[in-house]
Coordinates of C-alpha atoms in Angstrom, one line a residue:
Chain A
M1 CA 118.9 -20.5 33.0
P2 CA 115.1 -18.5 32.7
G3 CA 112.7 -18.4 29.3
K4 CA 113.2 -15.2 27.2
T5 CA 111.0 -12.0 27.0
L6 CA 109.2 -11.0 23.6
A7 CA 111.6 -8.0 23.6
E8 CA 114.8 -10.4 24.6
K9 CA 114.0 -12.8 21.9
L10 CA 113.0 -10.2 19.0
L11 CA 116.7 -8.8 19.7
S12 CA 118.4 -11.8 19.8
E13 CA 116.9 -12.5 16.8
K14 CA 117.7 -9.0 15.1
S15 CA 120.8 -9.3 16.7
G16 CA 122.0 -12.6 15.9
S17 CA 123.3 -13.0 19.2
D18 CA 121.9 -15.0 22.9
A19 CA 121.3 -11.8 23.5
R20 CA 119.7 -10.9 28.0
A21 CA 118.6 -7.3 29.9
G22 CA 121.1 -5.4 30.2
D23 CA 123.4 -6.7 27.5
Y24 CA 124.4 -4.1 24.4
V25 CA 124.0 -5.1 20.9
E26 CA 124.0 -4.3 17.1
A27 CA 120.8 -5.0 15.7
Q28 CA 118.9 -5.4 12.3
I29 CA 116.5 -2.5 11.3
D30 CA 113.3 -4.2 9.7
V31 CA 111.6 -0.2 9.5
A32 CA 112.8 3.1 9.8
M33 CA 111.5 6.5 9.9
A34 CA 111.3 10.4 10.2
H35 CA 109.5 13.3 10.2
D36 CA 109.4 17.1 9.2
I37 CA 110.6 17.9 12.3
T38 CA 113.4 14.9 13.1
G39 CA 114.3 14.3 9.6
P40 CA 116.7 17.4 8.3
L41 CA 119.4 16.5 10.7
A42 CA 119.0 13.0 10.3
F43 CA 119.6 13.8 6.5
Q44 CA 122.0 16.0 7.5
T45 CA 123.5 12.7 9.5
F46 CA 123.3 10.8 6.7
H47 CA 125.3 12.9 4.3
E48 CA 128.5 13.2 7.1
V49 CA 128.4 9.8 7.5
A50 CA 127.8 8.1 4.3
G51 CA 127.8 10.8 1.7
E52 CA 125.1 13.3 -0.3
D53 CA 124.9 10.2 -3.0
A54 CA 125.1 7.0 -0.9
D55 CA 122.3 4.6 -0.8
L56 CA 119.8 3.9 1.9
F57 CA 119.5 0.9 3.9
A58 CA 116.4 -0.4 2.3
P59 CA 114.9 2.6 0.9
D60 CA 110.8 0.6 0.4
R61 CA 111.1 0.0 4.3
T62 CA 111.9 3.9 4.8
I63 CA 109.6 6.2 5.5
F64 CA 109.2 10.0 5.9
T65 CA 106.5 11.8 7.1
I66 CA 105.1 16.0 7.2
D67 CA 102.8 15.9 9.4
H68 CA 104.3 17.7 12.7
H69 CA 103.8 21.6 11.1
A70 CA 101.5 20.2 8.8
P71 CA 100.6 22.8 6.6
A72 CA 103.6 24.9 7.3
D73 CA 103.3 27.6 10.3
G74 CA 105.9 29.7 8.6
V75 CA 109.1 29.7 6.0
Q76 CA 111.3 27.6 8.4
A77 CA 108.6 24.8 8.7
A78 CA 108.0 25.2 4.6
N79 CA 111.6 24.5 3.8
N80 CA 111.5 21.7 6.7
H81 CA 109.2 19.9 4.5
N82 CA 110.5 20.5 1.5
A83 CA 114.3 18.9 2.7
V84 CA 111.8 15.6 3.1
R85 CA 110.2 15.5 -0.3
D86 CA 113.7 16.4 -1.4
F87 CA 116.0 13.3 0.6
A88 CA 112.6 10.9 -0.2
A89 CA 112.8 11.4 -4.1
K90 CA 116.4 11.6 -4.4
H91 CA 116.8 8.2 -2.4
G92 CA 113.4 6.6 -3.0
A93 CA 111.8 6.8 0.2
N94 CA 108.5 7.2 1.1
Q95 CA 107.1 9.7 1.7
F96 CA 103.4 10.8 3.3
D97 CA 102.8 14.6 2.0
V98 CA 100.7 17.2 4.5
G99 CA 97.1 15.8 4.8
D100 CA 98.0 12.1 4.6
G101 CA 98.3 11.9 9.0
I102 CA 100.5 11.4 11.3
C103 CA 103.6 8.9 11.2
H104 CA 102.3 6.2 13.8
A105 CA 99.1 6.1 12.2
V106 CA 100.5 5.9 8.3
L107 CA 102.9 3.2 9.0
V108 CA 100.3 1.2 11.0
E109 CA 97.6 1.8 8.1
E110 CA 100.1 1.5 5.3
G111 CA 101.2 -2.2 6.6
F112 CA 104.9 -1.1 6.8
V113 CA 104.9 -2.5 10.1
K114 CA 104.2 -6.3 10.9
P115 CA 104.6 -8.1 14.0
G116 CA 107.9 -9.5 15.3
D117 CA 109.5 -6.2 13.2
L118 CA 112.5 -4.0 15.0
V119 CA 111.3 -0.3 14.1
I120 CA 113.1 2.9 14.6
G121 CA 111.1 6.7 14.6
A122 CA 112.7 9.6 15.4
D123 CA 109.8 10.5 17.6
S124 CA 109.3 9.4 20.8
H125 CA 105.9 8.1 20.1
S126 CA 107.6 5.4 17.5
T127 CA 106.6 2.6 20.8
T128 CA 103.2 2.6 19.2
Y129 CA 104.0 -0.2 16.9
G130 CA 104.2 -2.5 20.5
G131 CA 100.2 -2.5 19.5
I132 CA 100.7 -4.8 17.2
G133 CA 103.8 -6.8 18.1
A134 CA 106.7 -4.8 17.3
F135 CA 109.6 -3.8 18.8
G136 CA 109.0 0.0 18.3
T137 CA 111.2 2.5 20.0
G138 CA 112.4 5.9 19.9
V139 CA 115.4 7.2 18.6
G140 CA 117.3 11.3 17.9
S141 CA 118.4 11.9 14.8
T142 CA 121.6 10.5 14.3
D143 CA 120.2 8.0 15.4
L144 CA 118.4 7.3 12.4
G145 CA 120.7 9.4 10.6
T146 CA 123.4 6.6 10.7
A147 CA 121.2 3.9 10.4
L148 CA 119.2 5.3 7.7
A149 CA 122.7 4.2 6.3
T150 CA 123.8 1.0 7.8
G151 CA 120.4 -0.4 8.1
E152 CA 121.7 -1.3 11.9
L153 CA 121.7 0.6 15.0
W154 CA 122.8 -0.1 18.9
F155 CA 120.8 -0.8 21.5
R156 CA 120.4 -2.0 25.1
V157 CA 118.5 -4.8 25.7
P158 CA 116.0 -3.6 27.9
Q159 CA 114.2 -5.3 31.1
T160 CA 110.7 -5.9 31.1
M161 CA 108.1 -5.2 33.3
R162 CA 104.7 -6.4 33.1
F163 CA 101.2 -5.1 33.2
D164 CA 99.1 -8.1 33.7
V165 CA 95.5 -7.1 33.4
H166 CA 92.3 -9.1 33.6
G167 CA 88.2 -8.7 33.9
D168 CA 85.9 -6.6 32.0
L169 CA 86.6 -3.1 31.8
Q170 CA 83.6 -1.3 33.0
D171 CA 81.5 0.4 30.2
G172 CA 82.6 4.3 29.6
V173 CA 86.2 2.8 30.3
Y174 CA 88.8 2.2 27.5
A175 CA 92.7 1.6 27.3
K176 CA 93.2 4.9 27.6
D177 CA 92.4 5.6 30.8
L178 CA 94.0 1.6 31.1
I179 CA 97.6 3.4 31.0
L180 CA 96.8 6.2 32.4
R181 CA 96.6 4.4 35.4
F182 CA 99.7 2.4 34.7
I183 CA 101.8 5.7 34.3
G184 CA 100.2 6.9 37.4
D185 CA 101.1 4.0 39.6
V186 CA 104.7 3.3 38.4
G187 CA 105.3 6.9 37.5
F188 CA 106.4 8.9 34.8
D189 CA 110.2 7.7 35.2
G190 CA 109.0 3.8 36.6
C191 CA 109.7 2.2 33.2
T192 CA 112.4 4.2 31.7
Y193 CA 115.4 2.2 30.2
K194 CA 113.0 -0.8 30.2
A195 CA 110.3 -2.8 27.9
A196 CA 106.7 -2.4 29.0
E197 CA 104.2 -6.2 28.6
Y198 CA 100.8 -5.7 28.2
T199 CA 98.9 -8.6 29.0
G200 CA 95.9 -10.7 30.6
S201 CA 92.4 -11.5 29.7
T202 CA 91.9 -8.4 28.9
I203 CA 94.9 -6.7 26.7
E204 CA 93.5 -10.4 25.4
S205 CA 90.2 -8.6 24.8
L206 CA 91.2 -5.9 23.9
P207 CA 90.8 -4.6 19.5
V208 CA 93.9 -3.7 18.1
H209 CA 93.1 0.0 17.9
E210 CA 93.1 0.3 22.1
R211 CA 96.2 -2.0 22.2
L212 CA 97.8 0.7 19.7
V213 CA 96.9 3.3 22.7
L214 CA 98.4 1.5 25.5
S215 CA 101.5 0.7 23.6
N216 CA 102.0 4.6 22.1
M217 CA 102.4 5.5 25.8
A218 CA 104.6 3.7 27.6
I219 CA 107.4 6.7 26.9
E220 CA 105.5 8.3 29.3
M221 CA 106.6 6.0 31.5
G222 CA 109.9 6.1 30.3
G223 CA 109.0 2.6 28.6
K224 CA 111.6 2.2 25.8
T225 CA 109.2 0.4 24.1
G226 CA 105.5 -1.0 25.4
I227 CA 104.5 -4.3 23.7
V228 CA 101.6 -6.2 23.3
P229 CA 101.7 -9.8 22.0
P230 CA 100.3 -10.7 18.6
D231 CA 97.3 -12.6 18.0
E232 CA 94.6 -13.8 15.2
R233 CA 93.3 -10.4 16.9
T234 CA 95.8 -8.9 15.6
A235 CA 96.2 -10.9 12.3
E236 CA 93.0 -9.7 11.5
Y237 CA 93.2 -6.0 11.6
L238 CA 96.0 -6.1 9.9
E239 CA 95.0 -8.0 7.3
R240 CA 92.1 -5.7 7.2
Q241 CA 93.6 -2.5 7.5
T242 CA 95.8 -3.3 4.8
G243 CA 94.9 -6.2 2.6
N244 CA 98.8 -7.6 3.7
D245 CA 98.5 -11.2 4.8
I246 CA 100.0 -10.8 8.2
D247 CA 102.2 -14.8 9.1
L248 CA 102.2 -14.5 12.4
S249 CA 105.0 -17.8 12.7
D250 CA 107.5 -14.5 12.6
A251 CA 106.2 -13.1 15.6
F252 CA 107.9 -13.4 18.9
H253 CA 106.4 -14.1 22.3
S254 CA 107.3 -14.3 25.9
D255 CA 108.0 -17.1 27.4
D256 CA 106.4 -19.3 30.1
D257 CA 109.3 -18.6 32.4
A258 CA 110.5 -15.3 31.4
D259 CA 112.6 -13.4 33.9
Y260 CA 110.3 -9.9 33.8
E261 CA 111.8 -7.1 36.5
S262 CA 108.3 -6.2 37.8
V263 CA 104.8 -8.1 37.5
H264 CA 102.3 -5.2 38.1
T265 CA 98.8 -6.8 38.4
Y266 CA 95.1 -5.5 38.0
D267 CA 91.5 -6.2 38.4
A268 CA 90.0 -4.4 34.9
T269 CA 86.6 -4.3 36.6
E270 CA 87.3 -1.6 39.5
L271 CA 88.9 1.1 37.2
A272 CA 87.2 4.2 36.4
P273 CA 87.9 6.8 33.8
Q274 CA 91.3 8.7 34.8
V275 CA 91.9 12.0 34.1
S276 CA 95.7 13.0 34.1
K277 CA 96.0 16.8 35.7
P278 CA 98.4 19.2 34.7
S279 CA 101.4 19.1 34.6
N280 CA 102.3 15.7 34.0
P281 CA 101.2 12.8 33.0
E282 CA 102.0 10.5 36.1
N283 CA 99.0 13.0 37.7
A284 CA 96.4 10.4 37.2
V285 CA 92.9 10.2 39.2
D286 CA 89.6 8.8 39.0
V287 CA 87.5 11.4 36.5
T288 CA 85.3 11.7 39.7
D289 CA 87.9 13.6 41.5
V290 CA 88.0 16.2 38.8
E291 CA 84.5 16.4 37.8
G292 CA 83.7 19.6 37.3
T293 CA 86.7 21.5 37.1
E294 CA 85.7 24.1 34.4
I295 CA 87.3 24.0 30.4
D296 CA 87.6 26.4 27.8
Q297 CA 89.1 24.0 25.1
L298 CA 88.3 20.2 23.7
F299 CA 91.1 18.6 22.0
V300 CA 90.4 15.0 19.7
G301 CA 93.1 13.7 18.0
T302 CA 96.9 12.4 18.0
C303 CA 98.8 9.8 17.4
T304 CA 97.4 8.6 20.6
N305 CA 93.4 9.1 20.0
G306 CA 92.6 10.0 16.4
R307 CA 91.6 7.2 15.0
Y308 CA 88.4 6.8 13.9
E309 CA 86.7 4.9 16.6
D310 CA 88.2 7.6 18.9
I311 CA 86.5 10.2 17.0
K312 CA 83.1 8.0 16.3
I313 CA 82.8 7.7 20.5
V314 CA 82.7 11.9 20.7
A315 CA 80.4 12.3 17.5
D316 CA 78.4 9.6 19.0
I317 CA 78.0 11.4 22.1
L318 CA 77.3 14.9 20.2
A319 CA 74.8 13.3 18.2
G320 CA 72.4 16.0 17.5
E321 CA 74.0 18.4 20.2
T322 CA 76.4 21.4 20.9
L323 CA 78.9 22.1 22.6
A324 CA 78.8 23.9 25.9
P325 CA 78.9 27.4 25.4
N326 CA 81.6 28.0 26.8
V327 CA 84.0 25.8 25.2
R328 CA 85.6 25.1 21.5
M329 CA 86.5 21.3 20.2
V330 CA 89.1 20.9 18.0
V331 CA 88.7 17.9 16.2
V332 CA 92.0 16.3 14.3
P333 CA 91.8 12.9 12.7
A334 CA 95.0 11.0 12.6
S335 CA 95.3 10.4 8.9
K336 CA 93.9 11.1 5.2
S337 CA 91.5 7.7 6.0
V338 CA 90.3 8.5 9.3
Y339 CA 89.3 12.1 7.6
T340 CA 87.7 10.7 4.8
H341 CA 85.9 7.7 6.7
M342 CA 84.4 11.1 8.9
L343 CA 83.2 12.2 5.8
H344 CA 81.4 8.8 4.5
T345 CA 79.7 8.4 7.8
G346 CA 78.9 11.1 8.6
V347 CA 80.6 11.8 11.7
F348 CA 82.0 15.1 9.4
E349 CA 78.8 16.4 9.7
T350 CA 78.0 14.9 13.4
L351 CA 80.6 17.1 15.2
T352 CA 80.4 20.3 12.9
D353 CA 76.8 20.7 13.6
A354 CA 77.5 20.0 17.3
G355 CA 80.1 23.4 16.9
A356 CA 83.8 21.4 16.4
I357 CA 86.0 22.4 14.5
I358 CA 87.8 19.7 12.3
Q359 CA 91.4 20.1 10.5
N360 CA 93.5 18.5 7.9
A361 CA 95.0 15.1 9.3
G362 CA 98.2 15.4 11.4
C363 CA 99.4 17.0 15.1
G364 CA 97.8 19.1 14.9
P365 CA 98.2 21.1 18.7
C366 CA 99.3 18.3 20.2
A367 CA 103.2 19.9 20.4
G368 CA 101.8 23.8 21.1
Y369 CA 103.5 24.2 17.4
H370 CA 99.5 25.9 15.9
Q371 CA 96.2 25.3 14.9
G372 CA 94.7 25.5 18.3
V373 CA 97.5 27.0 20.6
L374 CA 96.3 27.5 24.2
G375 CA 96.9 31.5 26.0
D376 CA 97.4 32.4 29.5
G377 CA 95.2 30.7 31.5
D378 CA 93.6 28.3 29.1
I379 CA 92.3 24.6 30.4
C380 CA 92.2 22.2 27.8
L381 CA 91.2 18.5 27.9
A382 CA 92.8 16.0 25.5
T383 CA 93.0 12.9 23.6
A384 CA 96.8 13.2 24.2
N385 CA 99.8 12.1 25.7
R386 CA 102.2 14.9 27.3
N387 CA 100.5 17.4 29.4
F388 CA 104.0 18.7 30.1
P389 CA 104.1 22.8 31.6
G390 CA 103.1 24.8 28.0
R391 CA 102.9 21.3 25.7
E392 CA 99.6 22.9 23.8
G393 CA 101.0 26.6 24.0
S394 CA 101.3 29.2 27.5
M395 CA 103.3 28.2 29.9
D396 CA 100.1 29.6 32.3
S397 CA 97.8 27.1 30.1
E398 CA 96.6 23.9 32.0
V399 CA 96.2 20.3 29.9
Y400 CA 94.4 17.8 31.2
L401 CA 95.0 14.5 29.6
A402 CA 91.9 11.8 29.5
S403 CA 89.7 8.7 27.1
P404 CA 87.9 10.4 23.7
A405 CA 85.1 9.2 25.8
T406 CA 85.8 11.8 28.3
V407 CA 86.3 14.5 26.1
G408 CA 83.5 13.8 24.4
A409 CA 80.9 14.2 28.2
S410 CA 82.8 16.8 29.1
A411 CA 82.3 18.8 26.3
L412 CA 78.5 18.5 27.0
Y413 CA 78.8 20.0 29.7
G414 CA 82.0 22.4 29.0
E415 CA 83.5 20.8 32.3
I416 CA 85.3 17.4 33.2
T417 CA 82.5 14.8 33.1
D418 CA 82.4 10.9 33.7
P419 CA 81.5 9.5 30.6
R420 CA 80.2 6.4 32.3
D421 CA 76.5 7.2 32.0
I422 CA 76.9 7.2 28.1
E423 CA 76.5 5.5 25.2
T424 CA 78.5 4.5 23.4
N425 CA 80.1 2.9 20.1
R426 CA 82.1 0.2 22.4
Y427 CA 84.9 -1.8 21.1
D428 CA 82.9 -1.9 17.7
D429 CA 86.3 -2.7 16.4
T430 CA 84.5 -3.6 12.4
I431 CA 82.8 0.3 12.2
F432 CA 85.9 1.0 10.7
A433 CA 86.4 -1.8 7.2
E434 CA 82.8 -1.6 7.0
V435 CA 82.0 1.6 5.3
L436 CA 84.1 1.9 2.2
P437 CA 84.7 -0.4 -0.2
Chain B
M1 CA 127.4 28.4 13.4
T2 CA 128.2 25.6 15.9
D3 CA 129.1 22.5 14.0
P4 CA 127.9 19.8 16.1
S5 CA 130.4 17.6 14.6
D6 CA 133.4 18.9 15.7
T7 CA 133.2 17.7 19.7
T8 CA 137.6 18.8 19.9
S9 CA 136.3 23.0 20.3
R10 CA 133.3 21.9 22.8
P11 CA 134.1 23.5 26.6
D12 CA 136.7 21.2 28.7
P13 CA 134.0 19.6 31.8
S14 CA 137.1 19.3 33.4
E15 CA 137.4 22.8 33.8
P16 CA 135.7 24.5 36.2
A17 CA 132.1 26.6 35.8
R18 CA 128.8 27.5 36.7
A19 CA 126.4 25.3 37.5
W20 CA 122.6 26.2 36.6
V21 CA 120.8 24.0 38.6
F22 CA 116.7 22.7 37.6
G23 CA 114.7 20.1 39.1
D24 CA 113.1 17.0 38.4
N25 CA 111.2 15.6 35.3
I26 CA 112.3 18.3 33.0
D27 CA 111.3 17.6 29.7
T28 CA 112.3 18.1 26.3
D29 CA 109.7 21.1 25.8
Q30 CA 111.4 23.1 28.9
I31 CA 114.6 22.9 27.3
T32 CA 113.5 23.5 24.2
P33 CA 110.1 24.8 23.7
S34 CA 109.5 23.3 20.4
R35 CA 108.0 26.6 19.1
F36 CA 111.5 27.3 18.2
I37 CA 112.7 23.8 16.8
V38 CA 111.7 24.4 13.2
S39 CA 115.8 25.3 12.8
S40 CA 118.6 22.5 13.1
D41 CA 121.3 25.5 13.9
P42 CA 122.2 24.6 17.6
D43 CA 123.3 28.4 17.4
E44 CA 120.0 29.2 17.0
L45 CA 118.3 26.7 19.3
A46 CA 120.7 27.7 22.0
E47 CA 118.9 31.4 22.1
H48 CA 115.7 29.6 23.1
A49 CA 117.7 27.1 25.5
F50 CA 115.1 27.0 28.7
E51 CA 113.9 30.4 27.7
D52 CA 110.0 30.0 29.1
L53 CA 111.4 28.3 32.3
R54 CA 114.1 30.4 33.3
P55 CA 114.2 32.9 30.3
E56 CA 117.6 34.3 32.0
F57 CA 119.8 31.5 30.9
S58 CA 120.7 31.8 27.1
E59 CA 121.6 35.5 27.7
T60 CA 123.5 34.7 30.4
V61 CA 125.1 31.4 30.1
E62 CA 128.6 31.0 29.1
P63 CA 130.7 28.6 27.4
G64 CA 131.9 25.9 29.9
D65 CA 129.0 26.6 31.9
F66 CA 127.3 23.3 33.4
V67 CA 123.5 21.9 33.4
V68 CA 122.9 20.2 37.0
A69 CA 119.4 18.6 36.9
G70 CA 117.4 16.3 39.9
E71 CA 115.2 13.0 38.4
N72 CA 114.6 12.3 34.4
F73 CA 115.8 14.9 32.8
G74 CA 115.5 15.3 29.0
S75 CA 112.1 13.1 29.3
G76 CA 109.3 14.0 26.3
S77 CA 110.5 13.6 22.5
S78 CA 112.9 12.4 21.5
R79 CA 113.9 15.6 19.5
E80 CA 117.5 16.2 19.9
H81 CA 116.9 19.6 19.2
S82 CA 117.1 19.5 23.0
P83 CA 120.8 18.0 23.6
L84 CA 121.9 20.7 20.3
S85 CA 120.6 23.1 21.8
L86 CA 122.5 23.0 25.7
V87 CA 125.8 22.2 22.5
G88 CA 124.8 25.4 21.2
A89 CA 124.7 27.3 24.0
G90 CA 128.4 26.2 24.9
V91 CA 127.3 23.6 28.1
S92 CA 129.9 21.0 29.2
G93 CA 128.6 19.0 30.8
V94 CA 125.2 17.5 32.6
V95 CA 124.8 16.0 35.3
A96 CA 121.8 14.7 36.5
Q97 CA 119.9 12.1 39.7
S98 CA 118.4 10.6 36.3
F99 CA 118.2 10.7 32.9
A100 CA 115.6 9.8 30.2
R101 CA 116.5 7.2 27.6
I102 CA 116.3 9.0 24.6
F103 CA 117.7 12.2 25.9
F104 CA 121.3 9.8 27.6
R105 CA 120.9 8.4 24.2
N106 CA 121.3 11.7 22.1
A107 CA 123.6 13.3 24.5
I108 CA 126.5 10.7 24.2
N109 CA 125.6 10.5 20.2
L110 CA 126.9 14.1 20.1
G111 CA 129.4 14.0 22.1
L112 CA 127.6 16.5 24.8
P113 CA 128.9 14.9 28.8
V114 CA 127.0 13.5 30.8
L115 CA 126.5 12.1 34.3
I116 CA 124.2 10.3 36.1
C117 CA 124.7 11.4 39.7
P118 CA 122.5 10.6 43.0
G119 CA 123.9 13.6 44.8
A120 CA 123.6 16.4 42.2
D121 CA 120.5 17.7 44.7
A122 CA 123.8 19.1 46.8
I123 CA 124.5 21.1 44.1
D124 CA 123.2 24.8 44.5
D125 CA 122.7 27.0 41.4
G126 CA 125.6 28.9 41.0
D127 CA 128.3 26.3 42.4
E128 CA 131.3 26.3 40.3
I129 CA 131.8 22.9 40.0
H130 CA 133.6 20.0 37.5
M131 CA 133.0 17.4 36.0
D132 CA 135.7 14.5 36.4
L133 CA 134.8 11.8 33.7
D134 CA 138.0 9.3 34.1
A135 CA 136.6 9.3 37.6
G136 CA 133.6 9.5 37.6
I137 CA 132.9 11.9 40.0
V138 CA 131.8 15.6 39.9
V139 CA 133.4 18.2 42.3
N140 CA 132.3 21.1 43.7
H141 CA 134.8 24.0 44.4
T142 CA 132.2 25.9 46.3
K143 CA 131.3 23.6 48.9
D144 CA 134.4 22.1 48.5
E145 CA 132.8 18.4 48.5
Q146 CA 132.5 15.9 45.5
Y147 CA 130.2 13.3 44.8
D148 CA 129.8 9.6 42.9
A149 CA 128.6 9.5 39.1
E150 CA 128.0 6.2 37.7
A151 CA 130.5 5.0 35.0
L152 CA 128.8 4.6 31.3
P153 CA 129.1 0.5 30.2
S154 CA 132.1 -0.6 28.8
F155 CA 130.2 -0.1 24.9
L156 CA 129.1 3.7 25.5
Q157 CA 132.5 4.2 26.7
T158 CA 134.2 2.9 23.5
L159 CA 131.5 4.8 21.5
V160 CA 132.5 8.1 23.1
E161 CA 136.4 7.3 22.8
R162 CA 135.9 6.7 19.1
G163 CA 135.0 10.0 18.8
G164 CA 130.6 9.4 19.3
L165 CA 128.0 7.1 16.6
K166 CA 129.1 9.4 13.4
A167 CA 132.4 8.6 14.0
Y168 CA 132.3 4.9 14.7
T169 CA 129.5 4.5 12.2
K170 CA 132.2 6.2 9.4
A171 CA 134.8 4.0 10.7
K172 CA 132.3 1.3 10.3
L173 CA 131.4 1.8 6.7
D174 CA 135.2 2.4 5.6
R175 CA 136.0 -1.1 6.5

């Protein structure tokens, strides 16, 4: 028998079986999460299967956030928020309210997820947790509601596609550009039912906030999860962010002779900044192919690229400058701590001086709910993960996806701009930690 | 309102009915535009199913009709509101050349019949079809053709036979 992949080992451990790709297993969940859109439906399921007064499988490892319609944009959204608050309070679960931030940012920052954990979230971008070596996967509300009662869920053990990347990225090229290229190469459904595993010297040298970007967008190629094997860098990052001691001995790594479905090898030195054209993330091209495309709105934020390090890149580009006259810029920090850091480091002021609008932490206009919806004919350049038809508003609007550096550079000129000539505070993964006590 | 847990009152996918044909990469936002998903009510969600893509769908879909699609149907969000809107609309089943993972899983959990059918591109909008879940085929009455579909893996067949994930879990909790 060949060795096992990280995903096979983790699901073997959690199911108490010798799990191989293709097997169906029932596995123990470490962490469960839902938010204001998916929570209420999951609560209905929980009540139906377990009863109104049943206990959660582990309230201390259950997290609910209010981030999608936050603050409420209408009565129904407000009622959903109250449903989350009531359920969390009644069952003693962790709950994060309006302004606390996006579920995926909060779970990592607050130390709920550790390397080696099996995490389900009722949100497709729950793949994000793979960036710290967990098996994170998105599920529906019925899955989540039943798992809240039992602490377990069925899984088909995925095959693994390995993305092996070597060499130094050029200045102005980031993890976002890597993942857009991967999606462009394998296609929007190229990793469906499978796990993505990111390896190689380039990935090993990426700071953890960048690894989270790779894992976050695994779902954009259909991936069940997207994992970066955890290392000392992972442990240091989590210890600094959360104050918790991290024990990597519980984490999993693929065997050298693991059976990968496929291996995709990349030379990072050749990669140009990428832009995904409307209306699918797989439409990734070199920025030079779309340079000069005029933009109406720039959006910096989301669970993909709304971290402090991302927003700092944009601020460094815009420092002392002003937005091009034809554009508006919406900046939405991914969490309250990002927001606070922006205030204390001057990033907030730099951006507002340049003409940007800064909103409360949350999902913002990413899915077209509110706070920056696009009108007919509007073109947006976003650090987001999706650019489906009508994703951020009108079916006649268009969204291009790019890294924070490309969005920052483009804000200066009002058209898609190659960020490679612009100096940024690249890969300084200590900037978040050093500012506040 | 439609009770999504009551799978016994659902339309029978072995009864011929109209096919509504969609293309590749139909994502969850196109199935149920995100501005409407503050509701979890299948009937209310059904009023907006495919609203931006085919506004006539929600007004003229008949209970028992089928949704037919190309590759990667249901890509994007984990929101169960999308398959739930089809349940609310009375759709009796979804036939696609392939499905996105979470949508496929959600549909099974909700008891909405789904078949992976590589030959589904032969079905035209408005054709009269039915699904034979036991035989794993889709029959096209308009064209007098039939198409092979992939049988559900045995684990999922068991899950469906036991009434979906909720019934399965209830039974497990009662043990």
